[in-house]
Short mmCIF file of C-alpha atoms in Angstrom, two decimals:
data_model
loop_
_atom_site.label_atom_id
_atom_site.label_comp_id
_atom_site.label_asym_id
_atom_site.label_seq_id
_atom_site.Cartn_x
_atom_site.Cartn_y
_atom_site.Cartn_z
CA UNK Z 1067 22.10 -3.83 26.18
CA UNK Z 1068 21.05 -6.51 28.86
CA UNK Z 1069 17.55 -5.34 29.82
CA UNK Z 1070 16.87 -5.94 33.56
CA UNK Z 1071 13.37 -7.50 33.69
CA UNK Z 1072 10.93 -8.87 35.91
CA UNK Z 1073 7.91 -11.55 35.00
CA UNK Z 1074 5.77 -8.60 36.53
CA UNK Z 1075 7.65 -5.22 35.83
CA UNK Z 1076 7.73 -3.91 32.58
CA UNK Z 1077 9.03 -0.02 31.96
CA UNK Z 1078 6.97 2.45 30.02
CA UNK Z 1079 7.70 4.58 27.46
CA UNK Z 1080 7.71 7.98 26.79
CA UNK Z 1081 4.43 7.66 24.59
CA UNK Z 1082 2.91 5.36 27.92
CA UNK Z 1083 3.67 8.32 29.77
CA UNK Z 1084 2.17 10.99 27.56
CA UNK Z 1085 -0.91 8.92 27.41
CA UNK Z 1086 -0.93 8.67 31.09
CA UNK Z 1087 -0.58 12.30 31.65
CA UNK Z 1088 -3.58 13.12 29.36
CA UNK Z 1089 -5.71 10.38 30.97
CA UNK Z 1090 -5.25 11.83 34.29
CA UNK Z 1091 -6.00 15.61 32.84
CA UNK Z 1092 -9.39 14.41 30.97
CA UNK Z 1093 -10.33 12.17 34.30
CA UNK Z 1094 -10.12 15.47 36.52
CA UNK Z 1095 -11.85 17.67 34.14
CA UNK Z 1096 -14.63 15.31 33.05
CA UNK Z 1097 -14.72 12.90 35.35
CA UNK Z 1098 -14.14 9.77 32.47
CA UNK Z 1099 -10.53 8.43 31.39
CA UNK Z 1100 -9.33 8.25 27.98
CA UNK Z 1101 -10.74 5.47 26.74
CA UNK Z 1102 -11.20 3.85 22.83
CA UNK Z 1103 -13.81 1.30 21.52
CA UNK Z 1104 -13.53 -1.00 18.66
CA UNK Z 1105 -17.03 -2.08 16.71
CA UNK Z 1106 -16.58 -5.13 15.03
CA UNK Z 1107 -19.91 -5.56 13.19
CA UNK Z 1108 -20.59 -9.28 11.90
CA UNK Z 1109 -22.95 -10.83 9.82
CA UNK Z 1110 -24.26 -14.43 11.02
CA UNK Z 1111 -24.91 -16.23 14.66
CA UNK Z 1112 -22.40 -16.41 17.35
CA UNK Z 1113 -22.95 -18.24 20.14
CA UNK Z 1114 -22.58 -15.97 22.85
CA UNK Z 1115 -21.73 -18.40 25.58
CA UNK Z 1116 -18.86 -19.57 23.84
CA UNK Z 1117 -17.64 -16.22 22.52
CA UNK Z 1118 -17.63 -15.24 26.54
CA UNK Z 1119 -15.66 -18.25 26.87
CA UNK Z 1120 -13.37 -18.11 24.36
CA UNK Z 1121 -12.15 -14.59 25.03
CA UNK Z 1122 -12.01 -14.75 28.89
CA UNK Z 1123 -9.81 -17.48 28.43
CA UNK Z 1124 -7.96 -15.99 25.67
CA UNK Z 1125 -7.44 -12.64 28.16
CA UNK Z 1126 -6.38 -14.99 30.87
CA UNK Z 1127 -3.01 -15.68 28.86
CA UNK Z 1128 -2.18 -11.95 29.40
CA UNK Z 1129 -2.07 -10.69 33.63
CA UNK Z 1130 -0.71 -7.57 32.38
CA UNK Z 1131 -4.25 -6.84 31.61
CA UNK Z 1132 -5.10 -6.89 34.98
CA UNK Z 1133 -1.92 -4.46 35.50
CA UNK Z 1134 -1.50 -0.96 36.71
CA UNK Z 1135 1.32 1.93 36.70
CA UNK Z 1136 3.47 1.91 39.46
CA UNK Z 1137 6.61 3.74 39.75
CA UNK Z 1138 9.95 2.05 40.57
CA UNK Z 1139 12.28 2.69 43.38
CA UNK Z 1140 14.81 4.81 40.28
CA UNK Z 1141 11.80 7.11 39.57
CA UNK Z 1142 10.73 5.27 36.26
CA UNK Z 1143 7.25 4.85 35.86
CA UNK Z 1144 6.41 0.95 34.94
CA UNK Z 1145 3.54 -1.34 34.24
CA UNK Z 1146 3.06 -3.65 37.46
CA UNK Z 1147 1.26 -7.00 36.47
CA UNK Z 1148 -0.46 -9.76 38.89
CA UNK Z 1149 1.69 -12.95 39.38
CA UNK Z 1150 -1.17 -14.90 37.09
CA UNK Z 1151 -4.66 -14.31 35.82
CA UNK Z 1152 -5.61 -17.76 35.40
CA UNK Z 1153 -8.73 -17.55 37.73
CA UNK Z 1154 -9.25 -14.07 36.12
CA UNK Z 1155 -12.40 -13.32 34.27
CA UNK Z 1156 -12.70 -10.37 31.77
CA UNK Z 1157 -15.57 -7.83 31.48
CA UNK Z 1158 -18.55 -9.54 29.08
CA UNK Z 1159 -21.92 -8.59 28.70
CA UNK Z 1160 -24.42 -9.87 25.90
CA UNK Z 1161 -27.02 -7.41 25.00
CA UNK Z 1162 -29.84 -9.22 22.65
CA UNK Z 1163 -32.29 -6.77 21.05
CA UNK Z 1164 -34.42 -5.97 18.12
CA UNK Z 1165 -31.84 -3.31 16.65
CA UNK Z 1166 -28.90 -3.48 18.77
CA UNK Z 1167 -26.26 -4.18 16.02
CA UNK Z 1168 -27.45 -1.33 13.77
CA UNK Z 1169 -24.65 1.38 13.14
CA UNK Z 1170 -26.66 4.05 15.05
CA UNK Z 1171 -27.47 1.66 17.97
CA UNK Z 1172 -23.90 0.25 18.42
CA UNK Z 1173 -22.64 4.06 18.02
CA UNK Z 1174 -25.32 5.12 20.61
CA UNK Z 1175 -23.95 1.93 23.30
CA UNK Z 1176 -20.74 3.03 22.74
CA UNK Z 1177 -21.32 6.59 24.01
CA UNK Z 1178 -22.72 5.47 27.02
CA UNK Z 1179 -19.81 3.01 27.64
CA UNK Z 1180 -17.42 6.03 26.80
CA UNK Z 1181 -18.68 7.88 29.22
CA UNK Z 1182 -19.03 5.26 31.90
CA UNK Z 1183 -16.21 6.13 34.47
CA UNK Z 1184 -15.97 2.25 35.40
CA UNK Z 1185 -16.00 0.49 32.31
CA UNK Z 1186 -12.56 -0.39 32.46
CA UNK Z 1187 -12.28 -0.49 36.23
CA UNK Z 1188 -9.77 -3.62 36.81
CA UNK Z 1189 -9.17 -4.74 33.54
CA UNK Z 1190 -7.70 -2.96 30.57
CA UNK Z 1191 -9.92 -4.60 27.90
CA UNK Z 1192 -14.10 -5.38 27.95
CA UNK Z 1193 -16.05 -7.05 25.59
CA UNK Z 1194 -19.68 -6.65 24.84
CA UNK Z 1195 -21.89 -8.57 22.46
CA UNK Z 1196 -24.45 -6.77 20.61
CA UNK Z 1197 -26.89 -9.35 19.15
CA UNK Z 1198 -30.21 -8.37 17.17
CA UNK Z 1199 -33.24 -9.77 15.76
CA UNK Z 1200 -31.64 -10.35 12.41
CA UNK Z 1201 -28.38 -12.41 11.61
CA UNK Z 1202 -26.22 -9.81 12.99
CA UNK Z 1203 -23.99 -8.65 15.60
CA UNK Z 1204 -21.13 -6.53 16.74
CA UNK Z 1205 -18.32 -7.24 19.40
CA UNK Z 1206 -17.62 -3.77 21.08
CA UNK Z 1207 -13.85 -4.00 22.32
CA UNK Z 1208 -13.07 -1.13 24.90
CA UNK Z 1209 -9.27 -0.44 25.87
CA UNK Z 1210 -7.76 1.14 28.15
CA UNK Z 1211 -5.28 3.67 26.41
CA UNK Z 1212 -2.32 3.26 28.59
CA UNK Z 1213 -2.03 -0.30 27.52
CA UNK Z 1214 -3.16 -0.49 24.15
CA UNK Z 1215 -2.98 1.99 21.02
CA UNK Z 1216 -5.09 1.71 17.79
CA UNK Z 1217 -2.37 -0.64 16.08
CA UNK Z 1218 -1.98 -2.80 18.88
CA UNK Z 1219 -5.71 -2.99 19.75
CA UNK Z 1220 -6.12 -4.23 16.07
CA UNK Z 1221 -3.68 -6.95 16.14
CA UNK Z 1222 -5.03 -7.88 19.77
CA UNK Z 1223 -8.58 -8.56 17.84
CA UNK Z 1224 -7.04 -10.36 15.11
CA UNK Z 1225 -5.43 -12.71 17.20
CA UNK Z 1226 -8.27 -13.31 19.73
CA UNK Z 1227 -10.75 -13.93 16.45
CA UNK Z 1228 -7.55 -16.83 15.05
CA UNK Z 1229 -7.42 -18.27 19.23
CA UNK Z 1230 -11.16 -18.45 19.19
CA UNK Z 1231 -11.20 -20.47 16.03
CA UNK Z 1232 -8.70 -22.39 17.13
CA UNK Z 1233 -6.49 -21.14 14.29
CA UNK Z 1234 -3.46 -18.96 16.34
CA UNK Z 1235 -0.22 -20.56 16.71
CA UNK Z 1236 1.38 -20.43 20.38
CA UNK Z 1237 4.26 -18.73 18.72
CA UNK Z 1238 1.87 -16.03 17.32
CA UNK Z 1239 0.87 -15.04 21.07
CA UNK Z 1240 2.93 -11.48 21.99
CA UNK Z 1241 5.36 -11.78 25.23
CA UNK Z 1242 3.40 -9.61 27.29
CA UNK Z 1243 6.31 -8.79 29.23
CA UNK Z 1244 8.98 -8.39 26.69
CA UNK Z 1245 11.25 -6.26 28.65
CA UNK Z 1246 11.73 -2.99 27.99
CA UNK Z 1247 15.13 -0.58 29.01
CA UNK Z 1248 14.31 2.06 31.93
CA UNK Z 1249 15.66 4.88 29.79
CA UNK Z 1250 17.55 6.38 32.59
CA UNK Z 1251 20.08 7.57 30.66
CA UNK Z 1252 20.90 10.30 27.78
CA UNK Z 1253 19.57 13.22 29.98
CA UNK Z 1254 20.91 15.79 28.03
CA UNK Z 1255 20.24 14.57 24.66
CA UNK Z 1256 16.45 14.18 25.78
CA UNK Z 1257 16.62 17.45 27.02
CA UNK Z 1258 17.93 18.97 23.46
CA UNK Z 1259 14.79 16.89 22.18
CA UNK Z 1260 12.75 18.71 24.51
CA UNK Z 1261 14.14 22.27 22.97
CA UNK Z 1262 14.08 20.62 19.45
CA UNK Z 1263 10.33 20.35 19.87
CA UNK Z 1264 9.53 23.72 21.70
CA UNK Z 1265 11.49 25.82 19.15
CA UNK Z 1266 9.72 23.93 16.37
CA UNK Z 1267 5.95 24.45 17.83
CA UNK Z 1268 6.83 28.30 18.49
CA UNK Z 1269 8.56 28.71 14.82
CA UNK Z 1270 5.55 26.81 13.02
CA UNK Z 1271 3.49 29.53 13.61
CA UNK Z 1272 4.40 32.60 15.58
CA UNK Z 1273 1.70 34.82 16.33
CA UNK Z 1274 -1.41 33.87 18.34
CA UNK Z 1275 -3.33 30.65 17.67
CA UNK Z 1276 -6.97 29.47 17.65
CA UNK Z 1277 -7.48 27.71 21.03
CA UNK Z 1278 -11.31 26.49 22.02
CA UNK Z 1279 -12.42 26.49 24.88
CA UNK Z 1280 -13.80 23.90 27.21
CA UNK Z 1281 -17.52 24.11 27.65
CA UNK Z 1282 -18.68 24.92 30.91
CA UNK Z 1283 -19.57 21.90 33.17
CA UNK Z 1284 -17.52 19.62 31.57
CA UNK Z 1285 -17.98 16.77 34.27
CA UNK Z 1286 -21.97 16.66 33.40
CA UNK Z 1287 -21.16 16.90 29.21
CA UNK Z 1288 -20.77 13.51 27.45
CA UNK Z 1289 -18.48 12.55 24.88
CA UNK Z 1290 -20.22 12.05 21.68
CA UNK Z 1291 -19.28 9.74 18.42
CA UNK Z 1292 -20.74 10.72 14.49
CA UNK Z 1293 -19.93 8.62 12.01
CA UNK Z 1294 -19.26 8.71 8.28
CA UNK Z 1295 -18.50 5.68 6.37
CA UNK Z 1296 -17.30 6.35 2.85
CA UNK Z 1297 -18.28 3.42 0.17
CA UNK Z 1298 -15.25 1.50 -1.76
CA UNK Z 1299 -16.18 4.23 -4.38
CA UNK Z 1300 -15.97 7.50 -2.54
CA UNK Z 1301 -12.86 5.91 -0.97
CA UNK Z 1302 -11.21 5.29 -4.10
CA UNK Z 1303 -12.26 8.91 -5.53
CA UNK Z 1304 -10.42 10.60 -2.07
CA UNK Z 1305 -7.59 8.64 -2.66
CA UNK Z 1306 -7.42 9.61 -6.69
CA UNK Z 1307 -8.41 13.35 -5.09
CA UNK Z 1308 -5.15 12.96 -2.51
CA UNK Z 1309 -2.63 11.91 -4.71
CA UNK Z 1310 -3.49 14.53 -7.73
CA UNK Z 1311 -3.41 17.13 -5.11
CA UNK Z 1312 -1.05 16.87 -2.34
CA UNK Z 1313 1.04 13.77 -4.40
CA UNK Z 1314 1.22 9.91 -3.98
CA UNK Z 1315 0.47 8.42 -1.05
CA UNK Z 1316 -0.13 11.72 0.78
CA UNK Z 1317 -3.35 11.05 1.98
CA UNK Z 1318 -2.49 12.02 5.83
CA UNK Z 1319 -1.70 16.12 4.46
CA UNK Z 1320 -4.86 15.84 2.12
CA UNK Z 1321 -7.02 14.27 4.95
CA UNK Z 1322 -5.73 17.09 7.08
CA UNK Z 1323 -5.86 20.09 4.94
CA UNK Z 1324 -9.75 19.15 4.55
CA UNK Z 1325 -10.45 18.55 8.04
CA UNK Z 1326 -8.42 21.90 9.01
CA UNK Z 1327 -10.86 23.48 6.07
CA UNK Z 1328 -13.59 22.49 7.38
CA UNK Z 1329 -13.61 22.97 11.30
CA UNK Z 1330 -11.86 26.60 10.21
CA UNK Z 1331 -15.19 28.39 9.90
CA UNK Z 1332 -16.55 27.27 12.86
CA UNK Z 1333 -13.39 28.12 15.09
CA UNK Z 1334 -13.60 31.43 13.09
CA UNK Z 1335 -17.00 31.74 14.70
CA UNK Z 1336 -16.43 30.70 18.12
CA UNK Z 1337 -12.69 32.12 18.93
CA UNK Z 1338 -11.28 34.65 16.32
CA UNK Z 1339 -12.17 35.20 12.85
CA UNK Z 1340 -8.59 35.13 11.53
CA UNK Z 1341 -6.85 33.21 14.17
CA UNK Z 1342 -4.39 30.54 12.95
CA UNK Z 1343 -4.43 27.48 14.54
CA UNK Z 1344 -2.15 24.34 15.88
CA UNK Z 1345 -3.21 20.81 14.79
CA UNK Z 1346 -1.72 17.57 16.52
CA UNK Z 1347 -1.54 14.46 14.25
CA UNK Z 1348 -0.65 11.42 16.03
CA UNK Z 1349 1.29 8.55 13.99
CA UNK Z 1350 3.06 5.43 14.67
CA UNK Z 1351 6.59 6.10 16.04
CA UNK Z 1352 9.18 4.63 14.09
CA UNK Z 1353 11.23 2.46 15.86
CA UNK Z 1354 15.26 2.20 15.18
CA UNK Z 1355 15.95 -0.83 13.73
CA UNK Z 1356 17.13 -3.82 15.99
CA UNK Z 1357 13.89 -2.54 18.15
CA UNK Z 1358 11.15 -4.43 19.20
CA UNK Z 1359 8.05 -4.71 16.75
CA UNK Z 1360 5.50 -4.59 15.72
CA UNK Z 1361 3.75 -4.51 19.18
CA UNK Z 1362 0.17 -5.69 20.80
CA UNK Z 1363 0.49 -3.66 24.37
CA UNK Z 1364 0.99 -0.22 25.25
CA UNK Z 1365 1.83 2.88 23.08
CA UNK Z 1366 3.89 3.03 20.00
CA UNK Z 1367 2.28 6.66 19.04
CA UNK Z 1368 4.58 10.05 18.54
CA UNK Z 1369 2.96 13.27 17.26
CA UNK Z 1370 3.75 15.59 14.43
CA UNK Z 1371 2.47 19.27 14.86
CA UNK Z 1372 0.99 20.93 11.75
CA UNK Z 1373 0.22 25.17 11.36
CA UNK Z 1374 -2.47 25.83 9.72
CA UNK Z 1375 -2.53 29.59 8.42
CA UNK Z 1376 -5.86 30.81 8.25
CA UNK Z 1377 -4.73 32.88 5.11
CA UNK Z 1378 -4.98 29.59 2.83
CA UNK Z 1379 -8.15 28.62 4.17
CA UNK Z 1380 -9.70 29.47 0.57
CA UNK Z 1381 -6.99 27.63 -1.26
CA UNK Z 1382 -7.02 24.23 -0.22
CA UNK Z 1383 -4.92 22.90 -3.04
CA UNK Z 1384 -1.98 24.84 -1.72
CA UNK Z 1385 -3.01 24.27 1.99
CA UNK Z 1386 -2.71 20.58 0.94
CA UNK Z 1387 0.95 20.87 -0.07
CA UNK Z 1388 2.13 22.85 2.67
CA UNK Z 1389 0.91 20.79 4.99
CA UNK Z 1390 2.48 18.05 3.32
CA UNK Z 1391 5.72 19.88 3.19
CA UNK Z 1392 5.88 20.60 6.76
CA UNK Z 1393 5.23 16.75 7.37
CA UNK Z 1394 8.42 16.31 5.02
CA UNK Z 1395 10.28 18.88 7.21
CA UNK Z 1396 9.25 17.38 10.41
CA UNK Z 1397 10.17 13.96 9.62
CA UNK Z 1398 13.51 15.01 8.25
CA UNK Z 1399 14.02 16.44 11.29
CA UNK Z 1400 13.46 13.82 13.05
CA UNK Z 1401 10.46 15.21 15.08
CA UNK Z 1402 8.88 11.65 15.91
CA UNK Z 1403 11.98 10.54 17.94
CA UNK Z 1404 12.24 14.12 19.40
CA UNK Z 1405 8.71 13.81 20.85
CA UNK Z 1406 9.52 10.35 22.08
CA UNK Z 1407 12.84 11.51 23.79
CA UNK Z 1408 11.67 14.50 25.26
CA UNK Z 1409 8.30 12.04 26.87
CA UNK Z 1410 10.67 9.99 28.42
CA UNK Z 1411 12.39 12.81 30.16
CA UNK Z 1412 9.08 14.10 31.17
CA UNK Z 1413 8.60 11.05 32.97
CA UNK Z 1414 10.45 12.24 36.09
CA UNK Z 1415 6.85 13.86 36.52
CA UNK Z 1416 3.86 12.58 37.87
CA UNK Z 1417 0.64 12.32 35.35
CA UNK Z 1418 -0.79 15.33 37.08
CA UNK Z 1419 2.40 17.58 36.82
CA UNK Z 1420 3.03 16.42 33.51
CA UNK Z 1421 -0.63 17.26 31.84
CA UNK Z 1422 -0.25 20.83 33.40
CA UNK Z 1423 3.17 21.27 32.76
CA UNK Z 1424 2.45 20.10 29.04
CA UNK Z 1425 -0.40 22.89 28.47
CA UNK Z 1426 1.51 25.91 30.35
CA UNK Z 1427 4.67 24.73 28.11
CA UNK Z 1428 2.73 24.95 24.80
CA UNK Z 1429 0.78 28.20 26.54
CA UNK Z 1430 -2.37 26.76 25.14
CA UNK Z 1431 -1.14 26.45 21.85
CA UNK Z 1432 -3.03 22.95 21.14
CA UNK Z 1433 -6.32 23.30 21.57
CA UNK Z 1434 -7.72 22.61 18.28
CA UNK Z 1435 -8.25 19.19 17.36
CA UNK Z 1436 -6.99 15.94 16.66
CA UNK Z 1437 -6.63 14.00 13.84
CA UNK Z 1438 -5.56 10.36 13.50
CA UNK Z 1439 -5.30 8.36 9.94
CA UNK Z 1440 -4.72 4.86 10.47
CA UNK Z 1441 -2.83 2.57 8.22
CA UNK Z 1442 -3.71 -0.49 6.66
CA UNK Z 1443 -6.16 -2.53 8.74
CA UNK Z 1444 -3.80 -4.78 10.94
CA UNK Z 1445 -7.47 -6.77 11.65
CA UNK Z 1446 -6.75 -8.76 8.56
CA UNK Z 1447 -8.60 -11.85 9.62
CA UNK Z 1448 -12.26 -11.86 8.03
CA UNK Z 1449 -14.14 -14.55 10.17
CA UNK Z 1450 -14.77 -15.43 13.59
CA UNK Z 1451 -16.96 -18.53 15.73
CA UNK Z 1452 -18.73 -18.93 12.37
CA UNK Z 1453 -19.55 -15.22 11.78
CA UNK Z 1454 -18.07 -13.00 9.11
CA UNK Z 1455 -16.45 -10.28 9.83
CA UNK Z 1456 -17.70 -7.15 7.54
CA UNK Z 1457 -15.81 -3.87 8.95
CA UNK Z 1458 -14.84 -2.36 11.74
CA UNK Z 1459 -14.90 0.96 13.25
CA UNK Z 1460 -12.70 2.88 15.95
CA UNK Z 1461 -13.99 5.01 18.46
CA UNK Z 1462 -11.73 7.12 20.45
CA UNK Z 1463 -12.42 9.23 23.37
CA UNK Z 1464 -10.20 12.75 22.75
CA UNK Z 1465 -8.27 13.98 25.67
CA UNK Z 1466 -9.13 17.87 27.24
CA UNK Z 1467 -8.54 20.54 26.03
CA UNK Z 1468 -10.43 20.74 23.84
CA UNK Z 1469 -12.04 17.16 23.42
CA UNK Z 1470 -12.26 17.09 19.45
CA UNK Z 1471 -10.87 15.04 16.76
CA UNK Z 1472 -11.29 12.98 14.03
CA UNK Z 1473 -10.17 9.57 13.38
CA UNK Z 1474 -9.74 7.53 9.78
CA UNK Z 1475 -9.86 3.73 9.81
CA UNK Z 1476 -9.70 1.74 6.96
CA UNK Z 1477 -11.34 -1.46 6.77
CA UNK Z 1478 -11.12 -3.32 3.60
CA UNK Z 1479 -11.96 -1.22 0.96
CA UNK Z 1480 -13.73 1.61 2.93
CA UNK Z 1481 -12.55 4.09 4.99
CA UNK Z 1482 -14.74 5.17 8.47
CA UNK Z 1483 -14.68 8.69 9.56
CA UNK Z 1484 -15.27 8.96 13.53
CA UNK Z 1485 -15.78 12.95 15.03
CA UNK Z 1486 -15.38 12.12 18.72
CA UNK Z 1487 -16.32 15.16 20.51
CA UNK Z 1488 -17.14 16.58 24.36
CA UNK Z 1489 -20.75 17.70 24.15
CA UNK Z 1490 -20.81 21.40 24.02
CA UNK Z 1491 -16.80 22.18 22.35
CA UNK Z 1492 -19.24 22.66 19.51
CA UNK Z 1493 -23.03 23.22 19.16
CA UNK Z 1494 -25.10 20.38 17.66
CA UNK Z 1495 -25.66 22.63 14.79
CA UNK Z 1496 -22.12 23.00 13.96
CA UNK Z 1497 -21.53 19.18 14.40
CA UNK Z 1498 -24.52 18.13 12.88
CA UNK Z 1499 -23.51 19.28 9.48
CA UNK Z 1500 -19.74 18.67 10.00
CA UNK Z 1501 -19.34 15.52 8.25
CA UNK Z 1502 -21.44 16.04 5.74
CA UNK Z 1503 -18.75 19.42 4.62
CA UNK Z 1504 -16.07 16.97 5.22
CA UNK Z 1505 -17.43 14.43 2.83
CA UNK Z 1506 -17.84 16.84 -0.10
CA UNK Z 1507 -14.55 18.44 0.35
CA UNK Z 1508 -12.86 15.11 0.59
CA UNK Z 1509 -13.99 13.99 -2.69
CA UNK Z 1510 -14.76 16.76 -4.51
CA UNK Z 1511 -10.84 17.99 -4.29
CA UNK Z 1512 -9.18 20.50 -1.90
CA UNK Z 1513 -10.87 23.61 -3.94
CA UNK Z 1514 -13.72 25.45 -1.87
CA UNK Z 1515 -17.24 25.05 -2.94
CA UNK Z 1516 -18.89 28.59 -3.65
CA UNK J 490 27.67 6.94 -3.66
CA UNK J 491 27.27 4.61 -6.95
CA UNK J 492 24.85 1.44 -6.36
CA UNK J 493 23.63 -0.87 -8.88
CA UNK J 494 19.74 -1.45 -8.94
CA UNK J 495 19.94 -4.62 -7.67
CA UNK J 496 21.92 -2.70 -4.33
CA UNK J 497 19.90 -0.04 -4.02
CA UNK J 498 16.31 -2.48 -4.65
CA UNK J 499 17.75 -4.55 -1.42
CA UNK J 500 18.46 -1.40 0.25
CA UNK J 501 14.73 -0.47 -0.64
CA UNK J 502 13.55 -3.56 0.50
CA UNK J 503 15.30 -3.71 3.80
CA UNK J 504 13.90 -0.85 4.58
CA UNK J 505 10.32 -0.93 3.72
CA UNK J 506 10.66 -3.99 5.35
CA UNK J 507 11.62 -2.17 8.62
CA UNK J 508 8.47 0.42 8.05
CA UNK J 509 6.41 -2.55 7.63
CA UNK J 510 7.68 -4.84 10.61
CA UNK J 511 7.99 -7.79 8.45
CA UNK J 512 11.10 -9.74 6.68
CA UNK J 513 12.46 -8.22 3.65
CA UNK J 514 12.09 -11.61 2.03
CA UNK J 515 8.30 -11.01 1.65
CA UNK J 516 8.69 -7.77 0.22
CA UNK J 517 7.72 -7.87 -3.25
CA UNK J 518 9.74 -5.69 -5.75
CA UNK J 519 7.32 -5.64 -8.51
CA UNK J 520 4.15 -4.05 -6.67
CA UNK J 521 3.11 -0.61 -6.44
CA UNK J 522 3.89 0.97 -2.88
CA UNK J 523 0.48 1.80 -1.87
CA UNK J 524 -0.40 -1.81 -2.55
CA UNK J 525 2.65 -3.03 0.21
CA UNK J 526 1.06 -1.08 2.82
CA UNK J 527 3.27 1.90 3.20
CA UNK J 528 1.05 5.27 4.53
CA UNK J 529 1.73 8.66 4.47
CA UNK J 530 4.56 8.55 7.35
CA UNK J 531 6.45 5.39 5.87
CA UNK J 532 6.31 7.12 2.41
CA UNK J 533 7.73 10.32 3.93
CA UNK J 534 10.27 8.30 6.13
CA UNK J 535 11.24 6.35 2.92
CA UNK J 536 11.84 9.47 0.86
CA UNK J 537 14.30 10.78 3.63
CA UNK J 538 15.97 7.50 3.62
CA UNK J 539 16.97 7.97 -0.09
CA UNK J 540 18.01 11.36 0.41
CA UNK J 541 20.29 10.11 3.35
CA UNK J 542 21.29 6.84 1.93
CA UNK J 543 21.77 7.98 -1.87
CA UNK J 544 22.42 11.71 -1.70
CA UNK J 545 19.03 12.28 -3.78
CA UNK J 546 16.62 14.62 -2.99
CA UNK J 547 13.47 13.04 -4.36
CA UNK J 548 11.01 15.45 -2.53
CA UNK J 549 11.38 18.22 -5.06
CA UNK J 550 11.81 16.30 -8.42
CA UNK J 551 8.45 16.70 -9.41
CA UNK J 552 7.73 12.33 -8.79
CA UNK J 553 4.95 11.13 -10.61
CA UNK J 554 2.88 8.27 -9.27
CA UNK J 555 4.51 6.24 -12.19
CA UNK J 556 8.38 6.71 -10.59
CA UNK J 557 6.68 4.76 -7.61
CA UNK J 558 5.21 1.86 -9.95
CA UNK J 559 7.10 -0.79 -7.98
CA UNK J 560 10.38 -0.78 -5.61
CA UNK J 561 12.23 -1.85 -8.63
CA UNK J 562 11.20 1.01 -10.63
CA UNK J 563 12.28 3.27 -8.00
CA UNK J 564 15.64 1.41 -7.47
CA UNK J 565 16.20 1.99 -11.50
CA UNK J 566 15.70 5.61 -11.23
CA UNK J 567 17.51 6.15 -7.91
CA UNK J 568 20.59 4.20 -9.74
CA UNK J 569 20.31 6.39 -12.89
CA UNK J 570 20.59 9.22 -11.05
CA UNK J 571 23.18 11.90 -9.71
CA UNK J 572 23.30 12.84 -6.44
CA UNK J 573 21.66 16.19 -6.16
#
């Protein structure tokens, strides 16, 4: 099919519009959009001026970084890019301080960036270089979720590192304006996909479900992050436990069962002691053969929805298998494609109306927590400008409600787990022990500790 | 549908290549699936593909990690199995 295209216009997909709706809702509720940050920890001394120059030269190759969402005469939303970006400079800041690049200091700085509503105003990416007195540093990339998902961001950083060192061939650069169809067709199929999604959610847990309420004064409450980094040995143990409990390669259902069992007592105290709940898991969309892949820009996301029956909370081996079976059933039923299809349909609504509709339609059944397990790292380069890349960690802001989630990303042979939350959605006491409990359960099998 | 192990392997490699966004020629037939970079979602999609393509329901057949020692081993098992 010939796709109408223009160098300054790229139609947005269903996942992009879903992110636009979640972004708008979070902005209205908290005063801050959903952004995400990737911290790349470096060993060795980098020249800040050279880093800035290479970063800004790299970004200048992608005019769409200075673009914005707009709506076509045919109602399809699209990304409107400026004519060129040769004179534009992507935001860069260098901070040199005694302990600026320690993991704790980096996490604190990312909290500040995540709570700055103007962090990405005008440009969809920004870089801050935190350098400490020792020969160590951290590159903190901030991304606008409208233009990047986690996988695209890793590819963007990977290409940047190679570009900075002169190791990226022109052929490796993605076409930022690769045409995308408007998808203004197959209305009845898209409507049927919406029905399928609705029915699946209702069948998942027919009864009432627990929903965390947003704390009062959400606009004044900051987004926070807590980080748990597993060692290589712990990562290996967690995978072995997952394979033994849920089956070969079934890491996501195992992590989900572990996370759900960890959150459940806290939900029970806050919401209702015996309420079931539904968890949203973001995943890569499996594109049909022939579609463009892999991507750097825009969102290739889909979602799976898992019902957590509280009756199984004490039988976590069983729970892991239940969640695995739910995953298989959803993939078999084509749920990821159905989600994308129904999101394409929803592009007729402006983001604000889509956001309201989403939560009214699902009757507030989706406000528990979100989970993302990123697959194999796409940031594969291990050096940049003479520094050695030690590891990288993702820090996403989770949309509200409820603004609570876990993201796992793998870097080398270790997993990092980040708890992302809006302050007040759980108490600080509950948060303080959550990751320790999660680690215990993850490493020691799915059976509950006495 | 009767297929030889070679034909089965080719189809598996093509599907795994699609999942990973790489060329099928770059997929090693003798590596465990987890070393190829397949995650839970990709693995489930592969199982669904096998069920649709070969008429075999591997999900409930008590497969162990040994059955996925490599795509070549998996292809041999599929080719030798009867459709369920």
